[in-house]
Short mmCIF file of C-alpha atoms in Angstrom, two decimals:
data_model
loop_
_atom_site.label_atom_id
_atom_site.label_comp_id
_atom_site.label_asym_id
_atom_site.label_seq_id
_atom_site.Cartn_x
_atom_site.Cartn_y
_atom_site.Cartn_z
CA UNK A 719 238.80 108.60 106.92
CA UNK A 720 239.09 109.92 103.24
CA UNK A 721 239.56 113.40 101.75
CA UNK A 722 236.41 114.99 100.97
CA UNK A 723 237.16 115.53 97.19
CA UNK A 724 237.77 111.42 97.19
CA UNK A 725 234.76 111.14 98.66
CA UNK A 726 232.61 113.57 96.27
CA UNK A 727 235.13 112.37 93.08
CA UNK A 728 233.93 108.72 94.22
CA UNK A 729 230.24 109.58 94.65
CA UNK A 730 230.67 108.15 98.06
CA UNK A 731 227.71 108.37 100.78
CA UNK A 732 226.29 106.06 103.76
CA UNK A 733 225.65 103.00 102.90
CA UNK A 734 227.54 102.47 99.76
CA UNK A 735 229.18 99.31 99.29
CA UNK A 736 232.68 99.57 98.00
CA UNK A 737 235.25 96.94 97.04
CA UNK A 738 238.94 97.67 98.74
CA UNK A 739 242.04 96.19 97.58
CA UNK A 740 244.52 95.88 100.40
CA UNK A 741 248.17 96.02 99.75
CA UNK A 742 251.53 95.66 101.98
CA UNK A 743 251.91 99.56 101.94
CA UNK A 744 248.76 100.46 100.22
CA UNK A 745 245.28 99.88 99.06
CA UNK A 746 242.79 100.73 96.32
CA UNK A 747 239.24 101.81 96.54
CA UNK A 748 237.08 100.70 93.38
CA UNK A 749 234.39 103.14 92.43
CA UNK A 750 231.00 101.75 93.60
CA UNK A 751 228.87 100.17 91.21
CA UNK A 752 226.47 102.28 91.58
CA UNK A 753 228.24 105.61 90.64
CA UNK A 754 227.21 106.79 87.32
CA UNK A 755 230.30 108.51 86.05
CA UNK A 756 228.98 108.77 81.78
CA UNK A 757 226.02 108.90 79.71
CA UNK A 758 226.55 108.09 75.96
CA UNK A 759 223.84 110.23 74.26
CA UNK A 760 222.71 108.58 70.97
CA UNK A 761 221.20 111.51 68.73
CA UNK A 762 220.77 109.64 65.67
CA UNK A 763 221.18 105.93 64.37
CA UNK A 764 221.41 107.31 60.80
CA UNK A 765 224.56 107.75 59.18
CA UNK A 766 226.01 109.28 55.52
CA UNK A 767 228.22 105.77 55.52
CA UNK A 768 227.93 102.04 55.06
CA UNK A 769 230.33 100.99 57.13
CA UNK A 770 231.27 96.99 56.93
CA UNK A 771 231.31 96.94 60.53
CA UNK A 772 228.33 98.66 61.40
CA UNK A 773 225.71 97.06 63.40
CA UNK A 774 223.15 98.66 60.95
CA UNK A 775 223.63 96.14 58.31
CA UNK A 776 222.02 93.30 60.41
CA UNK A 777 219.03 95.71 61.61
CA UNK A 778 215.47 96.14 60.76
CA UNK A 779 214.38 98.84 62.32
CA UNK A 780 213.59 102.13 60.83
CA UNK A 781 216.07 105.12 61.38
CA UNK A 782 215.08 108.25 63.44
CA UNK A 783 216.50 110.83 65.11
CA UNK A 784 216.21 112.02 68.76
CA UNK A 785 213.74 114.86 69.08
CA UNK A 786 214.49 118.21 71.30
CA UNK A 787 212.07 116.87 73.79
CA UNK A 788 213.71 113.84 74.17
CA UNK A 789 217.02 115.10 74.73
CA UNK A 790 215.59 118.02 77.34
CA UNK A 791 214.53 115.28 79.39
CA UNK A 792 217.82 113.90 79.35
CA UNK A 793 219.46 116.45 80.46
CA UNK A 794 217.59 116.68 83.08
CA UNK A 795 217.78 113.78 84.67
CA UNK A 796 221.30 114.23 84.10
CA UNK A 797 221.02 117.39 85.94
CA UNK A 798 219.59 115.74 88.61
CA UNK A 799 222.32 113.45 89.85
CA UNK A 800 225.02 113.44 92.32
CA UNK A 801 227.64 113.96 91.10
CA UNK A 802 226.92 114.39 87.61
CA UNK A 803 228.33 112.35 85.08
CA UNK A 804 230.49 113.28 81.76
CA UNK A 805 228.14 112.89 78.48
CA UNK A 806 229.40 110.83 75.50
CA UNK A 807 227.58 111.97 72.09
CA UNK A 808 227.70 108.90 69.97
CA UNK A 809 226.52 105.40 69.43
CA UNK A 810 225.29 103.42 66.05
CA UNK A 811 225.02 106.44 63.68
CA UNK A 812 226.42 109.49 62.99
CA UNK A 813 226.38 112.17 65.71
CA UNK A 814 226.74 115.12 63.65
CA UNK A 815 224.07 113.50 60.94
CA UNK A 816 221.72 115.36 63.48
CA UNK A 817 221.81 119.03 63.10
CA UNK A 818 221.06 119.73 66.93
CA UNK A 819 224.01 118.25 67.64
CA UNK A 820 226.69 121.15 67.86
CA UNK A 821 223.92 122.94 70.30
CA UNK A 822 223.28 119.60 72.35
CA UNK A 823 227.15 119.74 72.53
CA UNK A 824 226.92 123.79 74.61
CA UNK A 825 223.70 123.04 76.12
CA UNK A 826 225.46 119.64 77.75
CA UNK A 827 228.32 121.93 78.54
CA UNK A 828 226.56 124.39 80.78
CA UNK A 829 226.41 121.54 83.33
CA UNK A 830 229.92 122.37 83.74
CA UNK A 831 231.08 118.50 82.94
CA UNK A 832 233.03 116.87 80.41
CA UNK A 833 231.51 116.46 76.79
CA UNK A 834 233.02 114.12 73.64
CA UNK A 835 231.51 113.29 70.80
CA UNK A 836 232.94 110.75 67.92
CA UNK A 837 232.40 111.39 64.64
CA UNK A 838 233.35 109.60 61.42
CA UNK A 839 234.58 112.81 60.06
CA UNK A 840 233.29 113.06 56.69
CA UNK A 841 231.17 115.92 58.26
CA UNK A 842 233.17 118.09 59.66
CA UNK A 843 233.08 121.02 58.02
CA UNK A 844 234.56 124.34 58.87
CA UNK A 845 230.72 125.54 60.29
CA UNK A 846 230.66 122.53 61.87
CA UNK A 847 233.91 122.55 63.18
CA UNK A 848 233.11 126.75 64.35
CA UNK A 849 230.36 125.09 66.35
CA UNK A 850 231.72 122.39 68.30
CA UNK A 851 234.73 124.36 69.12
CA UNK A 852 232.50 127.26 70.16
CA UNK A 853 230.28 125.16 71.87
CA UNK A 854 233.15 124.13 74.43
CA UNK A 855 233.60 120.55 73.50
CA UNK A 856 236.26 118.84 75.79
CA UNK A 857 237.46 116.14 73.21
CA UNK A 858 236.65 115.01 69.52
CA UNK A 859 237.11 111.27 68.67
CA UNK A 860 237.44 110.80 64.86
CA UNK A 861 237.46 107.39 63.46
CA UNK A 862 239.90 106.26 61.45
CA UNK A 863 240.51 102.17 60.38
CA UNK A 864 243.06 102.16 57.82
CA UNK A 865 246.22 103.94 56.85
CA UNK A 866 245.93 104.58 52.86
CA UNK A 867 242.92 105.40 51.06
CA UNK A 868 242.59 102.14 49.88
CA UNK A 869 242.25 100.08 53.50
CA UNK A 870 240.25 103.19 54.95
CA UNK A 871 237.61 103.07 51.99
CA UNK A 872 237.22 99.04 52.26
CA UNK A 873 236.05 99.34 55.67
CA UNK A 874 234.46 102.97 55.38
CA UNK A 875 232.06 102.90 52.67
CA UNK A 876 231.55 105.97 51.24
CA UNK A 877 234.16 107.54 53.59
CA UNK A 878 237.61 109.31 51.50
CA UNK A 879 241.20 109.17 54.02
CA UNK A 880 242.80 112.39 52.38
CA UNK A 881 239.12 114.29 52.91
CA UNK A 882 238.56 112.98 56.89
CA UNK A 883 242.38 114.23 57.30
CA UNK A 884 242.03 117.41 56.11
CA UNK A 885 238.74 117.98 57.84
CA UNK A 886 240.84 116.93 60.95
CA UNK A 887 243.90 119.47 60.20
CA UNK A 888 241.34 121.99 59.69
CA UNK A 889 240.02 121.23 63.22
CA UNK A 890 243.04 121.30 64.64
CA UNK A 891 244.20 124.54 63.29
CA UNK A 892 241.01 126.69 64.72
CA UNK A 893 241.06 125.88 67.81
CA UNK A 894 242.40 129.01 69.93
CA UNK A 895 245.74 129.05 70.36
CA UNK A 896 247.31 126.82 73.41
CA UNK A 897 249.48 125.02 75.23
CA UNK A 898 246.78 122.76 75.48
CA UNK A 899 244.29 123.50 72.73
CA UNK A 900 240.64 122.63 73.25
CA UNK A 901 239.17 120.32 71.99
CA UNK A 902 241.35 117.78 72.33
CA UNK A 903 241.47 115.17 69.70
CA UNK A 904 241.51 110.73 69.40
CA UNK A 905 241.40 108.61 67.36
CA UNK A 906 239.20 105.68 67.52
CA UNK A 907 240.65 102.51 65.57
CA UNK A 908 238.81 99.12 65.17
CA UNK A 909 240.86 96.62 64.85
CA UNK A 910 240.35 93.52 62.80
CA UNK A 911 242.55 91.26 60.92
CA UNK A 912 242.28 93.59 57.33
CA UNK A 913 243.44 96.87 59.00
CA UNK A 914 245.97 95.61 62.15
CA UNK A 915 248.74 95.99 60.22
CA UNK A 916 247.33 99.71 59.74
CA UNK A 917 247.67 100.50 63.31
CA UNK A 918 251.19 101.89 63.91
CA UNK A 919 250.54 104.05 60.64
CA UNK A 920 247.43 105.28 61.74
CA UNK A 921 248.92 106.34 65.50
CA UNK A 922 251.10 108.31 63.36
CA UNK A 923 248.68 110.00 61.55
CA UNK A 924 246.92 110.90 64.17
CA UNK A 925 250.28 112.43 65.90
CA UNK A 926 250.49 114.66 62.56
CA UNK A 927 247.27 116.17 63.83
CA UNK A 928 248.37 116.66 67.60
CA UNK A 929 245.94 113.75 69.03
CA UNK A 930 246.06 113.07 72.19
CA UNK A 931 244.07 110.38 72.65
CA UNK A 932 243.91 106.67 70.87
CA UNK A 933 241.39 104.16 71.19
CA UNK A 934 241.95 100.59 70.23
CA UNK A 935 238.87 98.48 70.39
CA UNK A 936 238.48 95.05 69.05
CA UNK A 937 235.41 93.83 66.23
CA UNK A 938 232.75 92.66 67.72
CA UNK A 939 231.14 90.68 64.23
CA UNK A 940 227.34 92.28 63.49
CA UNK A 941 227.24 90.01 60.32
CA UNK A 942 228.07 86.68 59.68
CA UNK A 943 230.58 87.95 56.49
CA UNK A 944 232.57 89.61 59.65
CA UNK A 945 232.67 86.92 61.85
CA UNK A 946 236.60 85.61 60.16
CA UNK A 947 237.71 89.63 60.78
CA UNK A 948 237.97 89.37 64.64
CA UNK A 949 241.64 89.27 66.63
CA UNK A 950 239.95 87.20 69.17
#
C-alpha cells in the first residue's frame, strides 16, 4: 500500500512494472520506465554563435525552425498524458533565436507544469527578459564555460562574458520581488580540459547572480579537433 500522491507523483497504475530496492529498515521504489516525466522542446537548431563544441560544426543539414503547427501538436500530445511531464525548451541551437519562444514558454505554462529553457545568453534582452518572466517561466539555465573573457570567448564564438553577465544581473533584478524569486536561475558549465580550471570561478559567478542551480556536464567530442578536450 502507497500514498496516493506517490502513486500519481510515480505515474503508477496496474500493471506497471517497477524495480524495488529493499533495505534493512527501508526500501526504494524506482520510477517505471515507462513514466514520461520531461519533454525537451527543440524550437530551433539555429544559433547567433559558433560554438567549438557545438554539434553543428560536424552537420549537414540545413537549419529551420519549428513552425506554430508543429509545436500545437506538441502540446497536445503533451496535454494528453498522465501525468504530464515538465517541458525543457532547448537542444542544438538557440532557444530564444526563435521569436515564438517567450509565448511557447506561457502557452507551455498553462498546463500548469514546470517550464526551463537554456539559453546562451547573448539574447537576453530586457524585452526578452519582460517576456519570459511574464510568461511564468520556472527556471532559466544560462551557459557559461569560462571565467574571464578570454576562456569564455575561446569556447563561445561570438559570445562576450561581461555582456552574458550583465544580461543575467538584469534578469535577476526584474523578477518580482521574493524570498524566492521566479525564475530561478543555473548555470550550465561544460567541462573540458581548457575551461576545468574555470569551474570554481564560474560557481562563483553564478552565486553573484543568486543561481540556484549548477549543471556540470562532461564534452561529448562532435569533431575530431575536440576529441583531446574530454575529462574522460
Amino acid at each position: 500500500m502507497l500514498p496516493a500522491e506517490v502513486v500519481a507523483g510515480f505515474g503508477l497504475k496496474p500493471g506497471a512494472r517497477v524495480r524495488v530496492d529493499e533495505g534493512k529498515n527501508h526500501f526504494r521504489v524506482h520510477r517505471p520506465v515507462t513514466q514520461l516525466r520531461k519533454v525537451y522542446i527543440e524550437p530551433t537548431v539555429a544559433c547567433n554563435l559558433e560554438c567549438i563544441t557545438c554539434f553543428r560544426n560536424e552537420w549537414e543539414n540545413p537549419l529551420g525552425q519549428m513552425s506554430d503547427t508543429t509545436f500545437a501538436s506538441v502540446l497536445d500530445g503533451i496535454r494528453g498524458m498522465d501525468p504530464i511531464p515538465d517541458v525543457y525548451f532547448g537542444g542544438i541551437g538557440e532557444p530564444l533565436h526563435h521569436p515564438m519562444a517567450p509565448s511557447w514558454v506561457a502557452e507551455a505554462k498553462a498546463l500548469g507544469i514546470k517550464v526551463e529553457l537554456i539559453t546562451n545568453g547573448t539574447t537576453l534582452s530586457e524585452e526578452v527578459s519582460r517576456e519570459l518572466i511574464e510568461a511564468g517561466l520556472d527556471l532559466l539555465w544560462v551557459s557559461i564555460d569560462g571565467a574571464s573573457p578570454e576562456s569564455f570567448a575561446d569556447v563561445r564564438i561570438g559570445a562576450n562574458l561581461p555582456e552574458v553577465m550583465e544580461n543575467l544581473r538584469r534578469f535577476a533584478a526584474m523578477r518580482p520581488a521574493d524570498h524566492h524569486p521566479k525564475p530561478e536561475i543555473g548555470i550550465a558549465f561544460l567541462a573540458m580540459k581548457r575551461n576545468i580550471v574555470d569551474l570554481p570561478e564560474v560557481i562563483r559567478l553564478g552565486k553573484s547572480v543568486g543561481a540556484k542551480h549548477f549543471s556540470v556536464s562532461n564534452l561529448q567530442p562532435a569533431t575530431a579537433d575536440m576529441q583531446g578536450e574530454a575529462l574522460y
